[in-house]
Amino acid sequence: MIANVEVSRPHEGIAYERFTREGPIALLPLKGQQMALIWTHAQGRERARLALGDGDFLSALQHAFGERAGRFRRVSERHAYPLTLVTAKETIRPGLAVLGNAAHSLHPVAGQGFNLALRGVTDLVAALEQALGHGEPLGGMLTLRDFEARRIVDRHQVIRFSDGLVRLFGIDNALLSHARAAGLVGLNLFGPLRRAWRGVPWGWNADRERSPRRERRKWKR
């Protein structure tokens, strides 16, 4: 379910994501004191909240999210869309590379679909630049296989991460709930661990900076 909400204090450009038993709730900063709301539900449960009046809806949201972002004062028209994990069976053909939501549609948790799309553009540019440097056709399969080799591991890692994170926080178990809370507190307090964790969903690693095809050429020489 998506909508825009107005909060009682400046958001200072901070985005929030809260994991609940029903699913994640995200708030993304917009202009002024407006924030974009993404509230996930088990299938069918969103209908009752869509039918609520604005006041009752804001009360339900406040109860579910808490007051970390302040009080919720207004809400726009609400819309609901089904969440489905979709990945393309083919992402390359001669003269064609599939990018962004055309290549993958995944859970919006932590905004990883957008990050994945940006890295897809970066990797395609890198593959095209390398092809230009070697005088190879930009739409040739050698160039596009280089692009796909850059993408496949990153894509699978992010899909596993986003899907697994939602499933982990959706398990209703008291001991696991305390463990999850302790883990998030630890990440927030321990800077080096938090920075290392940030690299997991983003998918950045040293191997992505190297071109598989360039390494093979160097080895042959």
Short mmCIF file of C-alpha atoms in Angstrom, two decimals:
data_model
loop_
_atom_site.label_atom_id
_atom_site.label_comp_id
_atom_site.label_asym_id
_atom_site.label_seq_id
_atom_site.Cartn_x
_atom_site.Cartn_y
_atom_site.Cartn_z
CA MET A 1 0.00 0.00 0.00
CA ILE A 2 1.36 3.42 -0.92
CA ALA A 3 0.39 6.97 0.01
CA ASN A 4 1.88 10.28 1.04
CA VAL A 5 1.67 11.31 4.70
CA GLU A 6 2.39 14.52 6.55
CA VAL A 7 4.37 14.28 9.81
CA SER A 8 4.38 16.68 12.75
CA ARG A 9 8.07 17.58 12.62
CA PRO A 10 10.75 18.08 9.93
CA HIS A 11 12.08 14.75 8.67
CA GLU A 12 15.55 16.25 7.98
CA GLY A 13 15.93 14.06 4.90
CA ILE A 14 15.91 10.84 6.96
CA ALA A 15 14.25 7.68 5.59
CA TYR A 16 12.83 5.08 7.97
CA GLU A 17 12.04 1.41 7.64
CA ARG A 18 10.33 -0.56 10.39
CA PHE A 19 9.91 -4.33 10.27
CA THR A 20 6.62 -5.59 11.67
CA ARG A 21 4.94 -8.99 11.81
CA GLU A 22 2.79 -8.01 8.84
CA GLY A 23 5.74 -6.76 6.81
CA PRO A 24 8.01 -3.71 6.45
CA ILE A 25 6.77 -0.12 6.70
CA ALA A 26 8.94 2.46 4.95
CA LEU A 27 8.85 6.25 5.07
CA LEU A 28 10.80 8.20 2.45
CA PRO A 29 11.38 11.96 2.76
CA LEU A 30 9.64 14.30 0.33
CA LYS A 31 9.28 18.07 0.19
CA GLY A 32 8.49 19.92 3.43
CA GLN A 33 7.09 17.57 6.07
CA GLN A 34 5.68 15.13 3.54
CA MET A 35 6.85 11.52 3.41
CA ALA A 36 6.10 8.68 1.01
CA LEU A 37 4.60 5.68 2.80
CA ILE A 38 5.09 2.08 1.66
CA TRP A 39 3.22 -0.33 3.95
CA THR A 40 3.30 -4.02 3.10
CA HIS A 41 0.52 -6.40 4.14
CA ALA A 42 -0.28 -10.05 3.85
CA GLN A 43 -2.47 -10.51 0.79
CA GLY A 44 -6.05 -9.47 1.49
CA ARG A 45 -5.36 -7.60 4.74
CA GLU A 46 -4.81 -4.31 2.94
CA ARG A 47 -8.48 -4.10 1.95
CA ALA A 48 -9.69 -3.28 5.46
CA ARG A 49 -7.16 -0.45 5.80
CA LEU A 50 -7.99 0.94 2.38
CA ALA A 51 -11.60 1.19 3.56
CA LEU A 52 -10.74 3.15 6.73
CA GLY A 53 -11.39 6.86 7.04
CA ASP A 54 -8.29 9.05 7.16
CA GLY A 55 -8.37 9.46 10.94
CA ASP A 56 -8.68 5.74 11.65
CA PHE A 57 -6.01 4.96 9.06
CA LEU A 58 -3.56 7.42 10.63
CA SER A 59 -4.24 5.92 14.07
CA ALA A 60 -3.55 2.42 12.75
CA LEU A 61 -0.36 3.61 11.08
CA GLN A 62 0.78 5.38 14.25
CA HIS A 63 0.19 2.24 16.28
CA ALA A 64 2.11 0.08 13.79
CA PHE A 65 5.03 2.46 13.17
CA GLY A 66 5.43 4.31 16.47
CA GLU A 67 6.50 7.94 16.88
CA ARG A 68 10.07 7.82 15.59
CA ALA A 69 9.11 10.14 12.70
CA GLY A 70 6.66 12.17 14.81
CA ARG A 71 2.87 12.17 14.67
CA PHE A 72 1.08 11.41 11.42
CA ARG A 73 -1.24 14.33 10.65
CA ARG A 74 -2.58 13.82 7.12
CA VAL A 75 -2.70 11.12 4.48
CA SER A 76 -3.27 11.30 0.73
CA GLU A 77 -5.33 8.91 -1.37
CA ARG A 78 -4.14 5.32 -0.83
CA HIS A 79 -3.37 2.71 -3.48
CA ALA A 80 -2.49 -0.97 -3.21
CA TYR A 81 -0.45 -3.13 -5.58
CA PRO A 82 0.48 -6.83 -5.38
CA LEU A 83 4.13 -7.69 -4.67
CA THR A 84 5.55 -10.38 -6.92
CA LEU A 85 9.11 -11.56 -7.44
CA VAL A 86 9.74 -11.58 -11.20
CA THR A 87 13.03 -12.09 -13.05
CA ALA A 88 13.57 -12.17 -16.79
CA LYS A 89 14.54 -15.53 -18.29
CA GLU A 90 16.72 -13.73 -20.83
CA THR A 91 18.50 -10.42 -20.28
CA ILE A 92 20.62 -10.25 -23.46
CA ARG A 93 20.22 -10.87 -27.18
CA PRO A 94 22.19 -9.41 -30.09
CA GLY A 95 21.79 -5.64 -29.84
CA LEU A 96 19.59 -5.90 -26.72
CA ALA A 97 20.23 -5.62 -22.96
CA VAL A 98 17.35 -5.77 -20.45
CA LEU A 99 17.72 -3.42 -17.48
CA GLY A 100 15.88 -2.24 -14.38
CA ASN A 101 12.34 -3.39 -13.68
CA ALA A 102 12.24 -5.03 -17.10
CA ALA A 103 14.91 -7.44 -15.82
CA HIS A 104 13.69 -7.88 -12.23
CA SER A 105 10.84 -6.89 -9.96
CA LEU A 106 11.43 -7.62 -6.28
CA HIS A 107 10.24 -6.67 -2.81
CA PRO A 108 10.72 -2.93 -2.12
CA VAL A 109 12.49 -3.66 1.20
CA ALA A 110 15.49 -1.30 1.59
CA GLY A 111 14.97 0.03 -1.95
CA GLN A 112 17.18 -2.67 -3.43
CA GLY A 113 15.36 -2.88 -6.77
CA PHE A 114 16.38 0.71 -7.52
CA ASN A 115 19.97 0.12 -6.39
CA LEU A 116 20.13 -3.00 -8.54
CA ALA A 117 18.86 -1.04 -11.55
CA LEU A 118 21.52 1.64 -11.10
CA ARG A 119 24.27 -0.96 -10.94
CA GLY A 120 22.89 -2.56 -14.09
CA VAL A 121 23.34 0.74 -15.94
CA THR A 122 26.86 1.11 -14.51
CA ASP A 123 27.84 -2.39 -15.62
CA LEU A 124 26.41 -1.91 -19.11
CA VAL A 125 28.38 1.31 -19.53
CA ALA A 126 31.55 -0.47 -18.36
CA ALA A 127 31.00 -3.32 -20.83
CA LEU A 128 30.37 -0.88 -23.71
CA GLU A 129 33.44 1.17 -22.86
CA GLN A 130 35.59 -1.94 -22.87
CA ALA A 131 34.13 -3.03 -26.20
CA LEU A 132 34.95 0.38 -27.69
CA GLY A 133 38.50 0.09 -26.41
CA HIS A 134 38.94 -3.26 -28.15
CA GLY A 135 37.16 -2.23 -31.35
CA GLU A 136 34.33 -4.73 -30.85
CA PRO A 137 30.66 -4.25 -31.83
CA LEU A 138 28.67 -2.62 -29.00
CA GLY A 139 25.69 -4.91 -29.61
CA GLY A 140 27.75 -8.06 -30.14
CA MET A 141 27.16 -11.06 -27.90
CA LEU A 142 30.75 -10.98 -26.58
CA THR A 143 30.11 -7.48 -25.22
CA LEU A 144 26.70 -8.39 -23.85
CA ARG A 145 27.94 -11.60 -22.23
CA ASP A 146 30.52 -9.45 -20.46
CA PHE A 147 27.65 -7.29 -19.19
CA GLU A 148 25.65 -10.34 -18.06
CA ALA A 149 28.69 -11.81 -16.28
CA ARG A 150 28.94 -8.59 -14.28
CA ARG A 151 25.25 -8.69 -13.34
CA ILE A 152 24.35 -12.30 -12.57
CA VAL A 153 25.99 -12.72 -9.14
CA ASP A 154 24.91 -9.29 -7.91
CA ARG A 155 21.32 -9.88 -9.05
CA HIS A 156 21.06 -13.26 -7.32
CA GLN A 157 22.63 -11.94 -4.10
CA VAL A 158 20.21 -9.02 -3.84
CA ILE A 159 17.17 -11.19 -4.59
CA ARG A 160 18.19 -13.65 -1.87
CA PHE A 161 18.89 -10.81 0.56
CA SER A 162 15.61 -8.93 0.04
CA ASP A 163 13.43 -12.03 0.04
CA GLY A 164 15.24 -13.56 3.04
CA LEU A 165 15.06 -10.35 5.07
CA VAL A 166 11.29 -10.10 4.69
CA ARG A 167 10.86 -13.77 5.61
CA LEU A 168 13.17 -13.45 8.64
CA PHE A 169 11.27 -10.51 10.12
CA GLY A 170 7.94 -12.12 9.32
CA ILE A 171 8.52 -15.11 11.65
CA ASP A 172 6.39 -14.69 14.79
CA ASN A 173 8.64 -16.04 17.54
CA ALA A 174 9.41 -14.27 20.83
CA LEU A 175 13.03 -15.44 21.11
CA LEU A 176 13.74 -14.64 17.47
CA SER A 177 12.11 -11.23 17.90
CA HIS A 178 14.50 -10.38 20.77
CA ALA A 179 17.46 -11.64 18.73
CA ARG A 180 16.45 -9.49 15.74
CA ALA A 181 16.06 -6.43 17.95
CA ALA A 182 19.45 -7.02 19.60
CA GLY A 183 21.06 -7.44 16.19
CA LEU A 184 19.67 -4.15 14.88
CA VAL A 185 20.73 -2.31 18.04
CA GLY A 186 24.22 -3.79 17.68
CA LEU A 187 24.43 -2.65 14.06
CA ASN A 188 23.39 0.85 15.07
CA LEU A 189 25.96 1.10 17.88
CA PHE A 190 28.98 -0.59 16.30
CA GLY A 191 30.18 1.55 13.38
CA PRO A 192 32.57 -0.91 11.63
CA LEU A 193 29.96 -3.68 11.68
CA ARG A 194 27.30 -1.31 10.36
CA ARG A 195 29.53 -0.22 7.47
CA ALA A 196 30.34 -3.83 6.60
CA TRP A 197 26.63 -4.74 6.68
CA ARG A 198 25.77 -1.87 4.34
CA GLY A 199 27.87 -3.52 1.66
CA VAL A 200 25.77 -6.69 1.68
CA PRO A 201 22.52 -5.40 0.13
CA TRP A 202 24.32 -2.91 -2.09
CA GLY A 203 26.32 -5.71 -3.63
CA TRP A 204 29.56 -3.71 -3.98
CA ASN A 205 32.73 -5.75 -3.88
CA ALA A 206 36.16 -5.65 -5.42
CA ASP A 207 35.40 -8.38 -7.95
CA ARG A 208 32.77 -6.20 -9.64
CA GLU A 209 35.41 -3.60 -10.50
CA ARG A 210 37.32 -6.07 -12.64
CA SER A 211 36.23 -7.13 -16.11
CA PRO A 212 36.10 -10.92 -16.62
CA ARG A 213 36.96 -10.53 -20.31
CA ARG A 214 39.88 -8.21 -19.65
CA GLU A 215 41.40 -10.69 -17.20
CA ARG A 216 41.20 -13.48 -19.79
CA ARG A 217 42.92 -11.32 -22.40
CA LYS A 218 45.72 -10.42 -20.01
CA TRP A 219 46.23 -14.08 -19.12
CA LYS A 220 46.51 -15.07 -22.82
CA ARG A 221 49.18 -12.47 -23.47
#
